[in-house]
PDB file of C-alpha atoms in Angstrom:
ATOM      1  CA  MET A 182      -9.485 -16.931   2.902  1.00  0.00           C
ATOM      2  CA  ILE A 183      -8.071 -16.558  -0.583  1.00  0.00           C
ATOM      3  CA  PHE A 184      -4.865 -14.513  -0.731  1.00  0.00           C
ATOM      4  CA  LYS A 185      -2.880 -13.939  -3.914  1.00  0.00           C
ATOM      5  CA  PRO A 186       0.114 -11.610  -4.187  1.00  0.00           C
ATOM      6  CA  TYR A 187       1.017 -10.079  -7.546  1.00  0.00           C
ATOM      7  CA  TYR A 188       4.740  -9.353  -7.698  1.00  0.00           C
ATOM      8  CA  SER A 189       6.548  -7.338 -10.352  1.00  0.00           C
ATOM      9  CA  PHE A 190      10.200  -8.216  -9.862  1.00  0.00           C
ATOM     10  CA  GLU A 191      11.274  -5.732 -12.551  1.00  0.00           C
ATOM     11  CA  THR A 192       9.930  -2.748 -10.602  1.00  0.00           C
ATOM     12  CA  GLY A 193       9.693  -4.120  -7.056  1.00  0.00           C
ATOM     13  CA  CYS A 194       5.924  -3.554  -6.873  1.00  0.00           C
ATOM     14  CA  ALA A 195       3.402  -5.747  -5.069  1.00  0.00           C
ATOM     15  CA  ALA A 196      -0.400  -5.865  -5.207  1.00  0.00           C
ATOM     16  CA  TYR A 197      -2.722  -8.219  -3.372  1.00  0.00           C
ATOM     17  CA  VAL A 198      -6.066  -9.928  -3.844  1.00  0.00           C
ATOM     18  CA  VAL A 199      -7.710 -10.779  -0.506  1.00  0.00           C
ATOM     19  CA  GLY A 200     -10.994 -12.648  -0.614  1.00  0.00           C
ATOM     20  CA  CYS A 201     -13.555 -14.916   0.958  1.00  0.00           C
ATOM     21  CA  GLY A 202     -14.167 -17.926  -1.256  1.00  0.00           C
ATOM     22  CA  GLY A 203     -17.126 -19.105   0.800  1.00  0.00           C
ATOM     23  CA  LEU A 204     -19.120 -15.927   0.256  1.00  0.00           C
ATOM     24  CA  GLY A 205     -17.578 -15.144  -3.139  1.00  0.00           C
ATOM     25  CA  VAL A 206     -16.217 -11.632  -2.580  1.00  0.00           C
ATOM     26  CA  CYS A 207     -12.743 -10.080  -2.680  1.00  0.00           C
ATOM     27  CA  ALA A 208     -10.709  -6.881  -2.469  1.00  0.00           C
ATOM     28  CA  VAL A 209      -7.667  -5.743  -4.466  1.00  0.00           C
ATOM     29  CA  VAL A 210      -5.052  -3.652  -2.667  1.00  0.00           C
ATOM     30  CA  ASP A 211      -2.555  -1.418  -4.522  1.00  0.00           C
ATOM     31  CA  PRO A 212      -3.500  -2.603  -8.025  1.00  0.00           C
ATOM     32  CA  ARG A 213      -1.204  -1.754 -10.920  1.00  0.00           C
ATOM     33  CA  GLU A 214      -2.774  -0.410 -14.092  1.00  0.00           C
ATOM     34  CA  GLU A 215      -1.223  -3.026 -16.362  1.00  0.00           C
ATOM     35  CA  ASP A 216      -2.634  -5.893 -14.293  1.00  0.00           C
ATOM     36  CA  VAL A 217      -6.279  -4.821 -14.099  1.00  0.00           C
ATOM     37  CA  GLU A 218      -7.541  -7.639 -16.307  1.00  0.00           C
ATOM     38  CA  SER A 219      -5.470 -10.187 -14.394  1.00  0.00           C
ATOM     39  CA  TYR A 220      -7.259  -9.294 -11.136  1.00  0.00           C
ATOM     40  CA  VAL A 221     -10.646  -9.538 -12.822  1.00  0.00           C
ATOM     41  CA  ALA A 222      -9.796 -12.913 -14.355  1.00  0.00           C
ATOM     42  CA  PHE A 223      -8.468 -14.343 -11.090  1.00  0.00           C
ATOM     43  CA  ALA A 224     -11.529 -13.251  -9.126  1.00  0.00           C
ATOM     44  CA  ALA A 225     -13.786 -14.825 -11.747  1.00  0.00           C
ATOM     45  CA  SER A 226     -11.777 -18.060 -11.693  1.00  0.00           C
ATOM     46  CA  LYS A 227     -12.462 -18.371  -7.955  1.00  0.00           C
ATOM     47  CA  GLY A 228     -16.122 -17.409  -8.253  1.00  0.00           C
ATOM     48  CA  MET A 229     -15.596 -14.094  -6.443  1.00  0.00           C
ATOM     49  CA  ARG A 230     -17.036 -10.626  -7.044  1.00  0.00           C
ATOM     50  CA  LEU A 231     -14.562  -7.793  -6.685  1.00  0.00           C
ATOM     51  CA  THR A 232     -16.219  -5.532  -4.100  1.00  0.00           C
ATOM     52  CA  HIS A 233     -13.392  -3.285  -2.813  1.00  0.00           C
ATOM     53  CA  VAL A 234     -10.511  -1.556  -4.634  1.00  0.00           C
ATOM     54  CA  ILE A 235      -8.017   0.043  -2.251  1.00  0.00           C
ATOM     55  CA  ASP A 236      -4.830   2.067  -2.601  1.00  0.00           C
ATOM     56  CA  THR A 237      -2.738   2.376   0.546  1.00  0.00           C
ATOM     57  CA  HIS A 238      -1.603   5.811  -0.667  1.00  0.00           C
ATOM     58  CA  VAL A 239      -1.155   7.887  -3.811  1.00  0.00           C
ATOM     59  CA  HIS A 240       1.706   6.096  -5.526  1.00  0.00           C
ATOM     60  CA  ALA A 241       4.696   7.932  -7.000  1.00  0.00           C
ATOM     61  CA  ASP A 242       6.478   5.121  -8.834  1.00  0.00           C
ATOM     62  CA  HIS A 243       3.778   3.509 -10.984  1.00  0.00           C
ATOM     63  CA  HIS A 244       0.348   4.201 -12.396  1.00  0.00           C
ATOM     64  CA  SER A 245      -2.359   2.937 -10.101  1.00  0.00           C
ATOM     65  CA  GLY A 246      -4.973   0.660 -11.573  1.00  0.00           C
ATOM     66  CA  GLY A 247      -7.372   1.555  -8.767  1.00  0.00           C
ATOM     67  CA  PRO A 248      -9.768   3.973 -10.480  1.00  0.00           C
ATOM     68  CA  ARG A 249      -9.866   1.971 -13.711  1.00  0.00           C
ATOM     69  CA  LEU A 250     -10.389  -1.335 -11.909  1.00  0.00           C
ATOM     70  CA  ALA A 251     -13.144   0.101  -9.722  1.00  0.00           C
ATOM     71  CA  GLU A 252     -14.965   1.405 -12.797  1.00  0.00           C
ATOM     72  CA  ARG A 253     -14.398  -1.875 -14.641  1.00  0.00           C
ATOM     73  CA  VAL A 254     -16.116  -3.995 -11.962  1.00  0.00           C
ATOM     74  CA  GLY A 255     -18.515  -1.414 -10.489  1.00  0.00           C
ATOM     75  CA  ALA A 256     -16.834  -1.393  -7.059  1.00  0.00           C
ATOM     76  CA  PRO A 257     -15.954   1.586  -4.852  1.00  0.00           C
ATOM     77  CA  TYR A 258     -12.411   2.940  -4.878  1.00  0.00           C
ATOM     78  CA  PHE A 259     -10.969   3.553  -1.400  1.00  0.00           C
ATOM     79  CA  LEU A 260      -8.268   5.926  -0.139  1.00  0.00           C
ATOM     80  CA  HIS A 261      -7.656   7.523   3.235  1.00  0.00           C
ATOM     81  CA  ALA A 262      -9.907  10.530   3.839  1.00  0.00           C
ATOM     82  CA  SER A 263      -6.927  12.914   3.734  1.00  0.00           C
ATOM     83  CA  ALA A 264      -5.935  11.957   0.166  1.00  0.00           C
ATOM     84  CA  ASP A 265      -5.476  15.036  -2.028  1.00  0.00           C
ATOM     85  CA  VAL A 266      -6.970  13.784  -5.288  1.00  0.00           C
ATOM     86  CA  ALA A 267      -9.375  14.924  -7.989  1.00  0.00           C
ATOM     87  CA  LEU A 268     -11.036  11.514  -8.130  1.00  0.00           C
ATOM     88  CA  THR A 269     -14.204  10.018  -6.728  1.00  0.00           C
ATOM     89  CA  PHE A 270     -13.329   7.753  -3.823  1.00  0.00           C
ATOM     90  CA  GLU A 271     -14.699   6.314  -0.602  1.00  0.00           C
ATOM     91  CA  PRO A 272     -12.843   7.856   2.364  1.00  0.00           C
ATOM     92  CA  LEU A 273     -11.229   5.593   4.941  1.00  0.00           C
ATOM     93  CA  THR A 274     -10.525   6.563   8.553  1.00  0.00           C
ATOM     94  CA  ASP A 275      -8.233   5.211  11.255  1.00  0.00           C
ATOM     95  CA  GLY A 276      -9.744   2.171  12.958  1.00  0.00           C
ATOM     96  CA  GLN A 277     -12.407   1.620  10.303  1.00  0.00           C
ATOM     97  CA  GLU A 278     -13.120  -2.000   9.397  1.00  0.00           C
ATOM     98  CA  LEU A 279     -14.001  -3.213   5.918  1.00  0.00           C
ATOM     99  CA  ARG A 280     -15.795  -6.540   5.707  1.00  0.00           C
ATOM    100  CA  VAL A 281     -15.042  -8.764   2.719  1.00  0.00           C
ATOM    101  CA  GLY A 282     -17.140 -11.807   3.472  1.00  0.00           C
ATOM    102  CA  ASN A 283     -15.529 -13.552   6.456  1.00  0.00           C
ATOM    103  CA  VAL A 284     -12.398 -11.445   6.070  1.00  0.00           C
ATOM    104  CA  ALA A 285     -11.912  -8.159   7.944  1.00  0.00           C
ATOM    105  CA  LEU A 286      -9.534  -5.389   6.871  1.00  0.00           C
ATOM    106  CA  ARG A 287      -8.857  -2.875   9.668  1.00  0.00           C
ATOM    107  CA  VAL A 288      -7.491   0.488   8.596  1.00  0.00           C
ATOM    108  CA  ILE A 289      -4.478   1.952  10.389  1.00  0.00           C
ATOM    109  CA  HIS A 290      -3.613   5.504   9.341  1.00  0.00           C
ATOM    110  CA  THR A 291       0.192   5.597   9.168  1.00  0.00           C
ATOM    111  CA  PRO A 292       1.323   8.996   7.816  1.00  0.00           C
ATOM    112  CA  GLY A 293       4.979   9.559   7.068  1.00  0.00           C
ATOM    113  CA  HIS A 294       5.738   8.251   3.600  1.00  0.00           C
ATOM    114  CA  THR A 295       2.742  10.315   2.481  1.00  0.00           C
ATOM    115  CA  PRO A 296       0.090  12.090   4.594  1.00  0.00           C
ATOM    116  CA  GLU A 297      -2.651   9.677   3.503  1.00  0.00           C
ATOM    117  CA  SER A 298      -0.699   6.409   3.904  1.00  0.00           C
ATOM    118  CA  ILE A 299      -2.546   3.511   5.502  1.00  0.00           C
ATOM    119  CA  CYS A 300      -1.879  -0.093   6.459  1.00  0.00           C
ATOM    120  CA  LEU A 301      -4.518  -2.826   6.501  1.00  0.00           C
ATOM    121  CA  VAL A 302      -4.608  -5.430   9.269  1.00  0.00           C
ATOM    122  CA  VAL A 303      -6.237  -8.576   7.914  1.00  0.00           C
ATOM    123  CA  THR A 304      -8.168 -11.118   9.976  1.00  0.00           C
ATOM    124  CA  ASP A 305      -9.802 -14.313   8.727  1.00  0.00           C
ATOM    125  CA  GLY A 306     -12.948 -14.825  10.761  1.00  0.00           C
ATOM    126  CA  LYS A 307     -13.089 -18.500   9.806  1.00  0.00           C
ATOM    127  CA  ARG A 308      -9.600 -19.022  11.186  1.00  0.00           C
ATOM    128  CA  GLY A 309      -9.768 -17.015  14.402  1.00  0.00           C
ATOM    129  CA  ALA A 310     -10.102 -13.566  15.950  1.00  0.00           C
ATOM    130  CA  ALA A 311      -6.379 -12.718  15.919  1.00  0.00           C
ATOM    131  CA  PRO A 312      -4.904 -10.753  12.997  1.00  0.00           C
ATOM    132  CA  TRP A 313      -3.124 -12.908  10.449  1.00  0.00           C
ATOM    133  CA  PHE A 314      -1.161 -10.365   8.411  1.00  0.00           C
ATOM    134  CA  VAL A 315      -0.811  -6.681   7.649  1.00  0.00           C
ATOM    135  CA  LEU A 316      -0.554  -5.012   4.246  1.00  0.00           C
ATOM    136  CA  THR A 317       1.897  -2.225   5.045  1.00  0.00           C
ATOM    137  CA  GLY A 318       1.851  -0.197   1.824  1.00  0.00           C
ATOM    138  CA  ASP A 319       4.970   2.007   1.769  1.00  0.00           C
ATOM    139  CA  THR A 320       5.124   2.445   5.546  1.00  0.00           C
ATOM    140  CA  LEU A 321       7.160  -0.633   6.464  1.00  0.00           C
ATOM    141  CA  PHE A 322       9.210  -2.714   4.042  1.00  0.00           C
ATOM    142  CA  VAL A 323      11.254  -5.849   4.596  1.00  0.00           C
ATOM    143  CA  GLY A 324      14.504  -4.450   5.964  1.00  0.00           C
ATOM    144  CA  ALA A 325      13.576  -0.824   5.374  1.00  0.00           C
ATOM    145  CA  VAL A 326      10.852   1.821   5.651  1.00  0.00           C
ATOM    146  CA  GLY A 327       9.229   4.250   3.238  1.00  0.00           C
ATOM    147  CA  ARG A 328      11.156   7.287   2.077  1.00  0.00           C
ATOM    148  CA  PRO A 329       9.823  10.542   3.569  1.00  0.00           C
ATOM    149  CA  ASP A 330      10.871  13.066   0.939  1.00  0.00           C
ATOM    150  CA  LEU A 331       8.443  12.517  -1.932  1.00  0.00           C
ATOM    151  CA  PRO A 332       5.805  14.994  -0.668  1.00  0.00           C
ATOM    152  CA  GLY A 333       8.529  17.394   0.593  1.00  0.00           C
ATOM    153  CA  HIS A 334       9.296  18.352   4.232  1.00  0.00           C
ATOM    154  CA  ALA A 335      11.347  15.191   4.653  1.00  0.00           C
ATOM    155  CA  ARG A 336      12.328  15.588   8.329  1.00  0.00           C
ATOM    156  CA  GLU A 337       8.771  16.368   9.455  1.00  0.00           C
ATOM    157  CA  ASN A 338       7.473  13.371   7.492  1.00  0.00           C
ATOM    158  CA  ALA A 339      10.227  11.162   8.884  1.00  0.00           C
ATOM    159  CA  ALA A 340       9.180  12.087  12.429  1.00  0.00           C
ATOM    160  CA  GLU A 341       5.584  11.154  11.581  1.00  0.00           C
ATOM    161  CA  LEU A 342       6.743   7.865  10.087  1.00  0.00           C
ATOM    162  CA  TYR A 343       8.672   7.015  13.250  1.00  0.00           C
ATOM    163  CA  GLU A 344       5.517   7.541  15.322  1.00  0.00           C
ATOM    164  CA  SER A 345       3.347   5.574  12.895  1.00  0.00           C
ATOM    165  CA  ILE A 346       5.668   2.591  12.990  1.00  0.00           C
ATOM    166  CA  HIS A 347       6.403   2.540  16.702  1.00  0.00           C
ATOM    167  CA  THR A 348       2.981   3.433  18.102  1.00  0.00           C
ATOM    168  CA  LYS A 349       0.875   1.503  15.592  1.00  0.00           C
ATOM    169  CA  LEU A 350       2.572  -1.192  13.526  1.00  0.00           C
ATOM    170  CA  LEU A 351       5.003  -2.473  16.152  1.00  0.00           C
ATOM    171  CA  THR A 352       2.186  -2.907  18.653  1.00  0.00           C
ATOM    172  CA  LEU A 353       0.763  -5.715  16.505  1.00  0.00           C
ATOM    173  CA  PRO A 354       1.457  -9.302  17.661  1.00  0.00           C
ATOM    174  CA  ASP A 355       4.902 -10.585  16.712  1.00  0.00           C
ATOM    175  CA  ALA A 356       3.445 -13.442  14.654  1.00  0.00           C
ATOM    176  CA  VAL A 357       1.630 -11.085  12.255  1.00  0.00           C
ATOM    177  CA  GLU A 358       2.983 -11.408   8.721  1.00  0.00           C
ATOM    178  CA  VAL A 359       4.116  -8.304   6.825  1.00  0.00           C
ATOM    179  CA  TYR A 360       3.304  -7.762   3.143  1.00  0.00           C
ATOM    180  CA  PRO A 361       4.481  -4.379   1.815  1.00  0.00           C
ATOM    181  CA  ALA A 362       3.652  -2.665  -1.460  1.00  0.00           C
ATOM    182  CA  HIS A 363       7.294  -2.701  -2.570  1.00  0.00           C
ATOM    183  CA  PHE A 364      10.501  -4.695  -2.268  1.00  0.00           C
ATOM    184  CA  ALA A 365      13.989  -4.498  -3.809  1.00  0.00           C
ATOM    185  CA  GLY A 366      13.903  -2.794  -7.194  1.00  0.00           C
ATOM    186  CA  SER A 367      11.678   0.073  -6.083  1.00  0.00           C
ATOM    187  CA  LEU A 368      12.890   3.604  -5.325  1.00  0.00           C
ATOM    188  CA  CYS A 369      10.231   4.134  -2.642  1.00  0.00           C
ATOM    189  CA  GLY A 370      12.761   3.268   0.064  1.00  0.00           C
ATOM    190  CA  ALA A 371      16.442   2.440   0.506  1.00  0.00           C
ATOM    191  CA  GLY A 372      17.889  -0.924   1.515  1.00  0.00           C
ATOM    192  CA  MET A 373      14.800  -3.029   0.829  1.00  0.00           C
ATOM    193  CA  SER A 374      15.164  -6.796   0.814  1.00  0.00           C
ATOM    194  CA  GLY A 375      14.441  -8.813  -2.309  1.00  0.00           C
ATOM    195  CA  LYS A 376      12.241 -11.059  -0.167  1.00  0.00           C
ATOM    196  CA  PRO A 377       8.749  -9.558  -0.461  1.00  0.00           C
ATOM    197  CA  SER A 378       7.326 -10.592   2.931  1.00  0.00           C
ATOM    198  CA  SER A 379       8.314 -10.886   6.580  1.00  0.00           C
ATOM    199  CA  THR A 380       6.811 -10.821  10.084  1.00  0.00           C
ATOM    200  CA  ILE A 381       6.565  -8.154  12.768  1.00  0.00           C
ATOM    201  CA  ALA A 382       8.949 -10.181  14.976  1.00  0.00           C
ATOM    202  CA  PHE A 383      11.562 -10.572  12.237  1.00  0.00           C
ATOM    203  CA  GLU A 384      11.492  -6.868  11.401  1.00  0.00           C
ATOM    204  CA  LYS A 385      11.821  -5.921  15.081  1.00  0.00           C
ATOM    205  CA  ARG A 386      14.893  -8.151  15.309  1.00  0.00           C
ATOM    206  CA  TRP A 387      16.620  -7.510  11.984  1.00  0.00           C
ATOM    207  CA  ASN A 388      15.375  -4.247  10.444  1.00  0.00           C
ATOM    208  CA  PRO A 389      18.124  -1.812  11.539  1.00  0.00           C
ATOM    209  CA  LEU A 390      15.853   1.228  11.350  1.00  0.00           C
ATOM    210  CA  LEU A 391      13.396  -0.156  13.890  1.00  0.00           C
ATOM    211  CA  SER A 392      16.014  -0.305  16.651  1.00  0.00           C
ATOM    212  CA  ALA A 393      17.247   3.231  15.994  1.00  0.00           C
ATOM    213  CA  GLY A 394      16.255   6.085  18.277  1.00  0.00           C
ATOM    214  CA  ARG A 395      13.979   8.794  16.940  1.00  0.00           C
ATOM    215  CA  GLU A 396      16.663  11.250  15.790  1.00  0.00           C
ATOM    216  CA  ALA A 397      18.887   8.511  14.364  1.00  0.00           C
ATOM    217  CA  PHE A 398      15.878   7.123  12.502  1.00  0.00           C
ATOM    218  CA  ILE A 399      15.082  10.547  11.027  1.00  0.00           C
ATOM    219  CA  ASP A 400      18.696  11.147   9.994  1.00  0.00           C
ATOM    220  CA  ALA A 401      18.967   7.710   8.398  1.00  0.00           C
ATOM    221  CA  ILE A 402      15.823   7.747   6.298  1.00  0.00           C
ATOM    222  CA  CYS A 403      16.413  11.265   5.035  1.00  0.00           C
ATOM    223  CA  GLU A 404      19.531   9.931   3.286  1.00  0.00           C
ATOM    224  CA  VAL A 405      17.822   8.503   0.224  1.00  0.00           C
ATOM    225  CA  PRO A 406      18.582   8.476  -3.512  1.00  0.00           C
ATOM    226  CA  PRO A 407      17.327  11.471  -5.505  1.00  0.00           C
ATOM    227  CA  LYS A 408      13.642  11.483  -6.348  1.00  0.00           C
ATOM    228  CA  PRO A 409      12.884   9.777  -9.660  1.00  0.00           C
ATOM    229  CA  LEU A 410      12.442  12.449 -12.327  1.00  0.00           C
ATOM    230  CA  GLU A 411       9.011  11.112 -13.263  1.00  0.00           C
ATOM    231  CA  ALA A 412       7.697  10.884  -9.680  1.00  0.00           C
ATOM    232  CA  ALA A 413       5.841  14.207  -9.682  1.00  0.00           C
ATOM    233  CA  GLN A 414       4.134  13.399 -12.980  1.00  0.00           C
ATOM    234  CA  VAL A 415       3.107   9.944 -11.788  1.00  0.00           C
ATOM    235  CA  VAL A 416       1.680  11.389  -8.567  1.00  0.00           C
ATOM    236  CA  ARG A 417      -0.360  13.956 -10.487  1.00  0.00           C
ATOM    237  CA  CYS A 418      -1.710  11.265 -12.787  1.00  0.00           C
ATOM    238  CA  ASN A 419      -2.663   9.102  -9.803  1.00  0.00           C
ATOM    239  CA  GLN A 420      -4.356  12.137  -8.272  1.00  0.00           C
ATOM    240  CA  GLY A 421      -6.459  12.488 -11.421  1.00  0.00           C
ATOM    241  CA  ARG A 422      -4.698  15.718 -12.382  1.00  0.00           C
ATOM    242  CA  GLY A 423      -1.754  14.699 -14.523  1.00  0.00           C
ATOM    243  CA  HIS A 424      -0.928  13.605 -18.033  1.00  0.00           C
ATOM    244  CA  ARG A 425       0.261  10.281 -19.341  1.00  0.00           C
ATOM    245  CA  GLU A 426       2.807  10.074 -22.123  1.00  0.00           C
ATOM    246  CA  ASP A 427       1.028   7.191 -23.883  1.00  0.00           C
ATOM    247  CA  GLY A 428      -2.116   9.034 -24.955  1.00  0.00           C
ATOM    248  CA  ALA A 429      -4.371   7.354 -22.399  1.00  0.00           C
ATOM    249  CA  VAL A 430      -7.462   9.033 -21.017  1.00  0.00           C
ATOM    250  CA  SER A 431      -7.657  10.292 -17.442  1.00  0.00           C
ATOM    251  CA  ALA A 432     -10.449   9.658 -14.958  1.00  0.00           C
ATOM    252  CA  ASP A 433     -11.996  13.039 -15.778  1.00  0.00           C
ATOM    253  CA  GLY A 434     -12.149  12.200 -19.483  1.00  0.00           C
ATOM    254  CA  ASP A 435      -9.332  14.426 -20.717  1.00  0.00           C
ATOM    255  CA  ASN A 436      -6.900  13.067 -23.253  1.00  0.00           C
ATOM    256  CA  LEU A 437      -3.556  12.461 -21.556  1.00  0.00           C
TER     257      LEU A 437
END
C-alpha cells in the first residue's frame, strides 16, 4: 500500500492518497482545490493512475478539489448517495466496497455532521484481511467529533452522530488507526487535537465525548463556536450551486 497524507496546518485540513503500487492505481480522499496538481504529480511519481476521487461529505470550510480533480484525470467522483448536490457523481452506499488494486475501501454511512457523511475503512489485501485504518471525515476527530449544527437541526443531528459513532465506528478493532479530515485549526469541531491521527483504542480511552452518555454527548457537541460566516457560501459552491469570489468557473460552466 502507498498512503500519503496531505496536511494543511494553517487551516487544519487533511486529504489522503491511498494506492496500490503493485497494480499502479490510487484514490484521493477529501482533496482540496489548491492541491489538485500535487495529487496528480504524486500519483505519477509512483507510477499510479488516479482511479477514484472521494469526498467524505460536502465540506463547509474549504473548496473541494473533488470535481476538478476527477475531471482532470478522467476518474469518477464519489459521494454518498444522499448528497444534495448539483454535480455528477457516483453514489456510495453503506457497506459498499471500492477496490483500488489490492486495497479495499469499505464505506460506512455515518450521518450526524452532515446527512451524507461517510467514513472509509481501509484494508491492505497484501498485508492481511483485518482493517488497517479508517478515514473518518468529519465524524470522528482526534479528541473531538464533528459539529452538528452546520446543516441546521443541531440536536437531531447530534443524536444521529452519537449513533453513528457508537454503533459503527467504535465497533471497529481497537488497533485500527484513525485519520480524520480535520485537526486543530479547523472550525468543523471543538477541542480537536493538533495531532492529526490516532487509534480507535486511544479515542475510546481519552476522547471525553466518547465516554459521555447520549444526552450529555448531545448537550456537549451543541455548544460550538458560531458558524463561520462563509460556511453557507462554501457549501453551495461545493454543491455546484454557489459562487466563488475569485472569478473561477463552476462545474456547470457558469462564471463564479
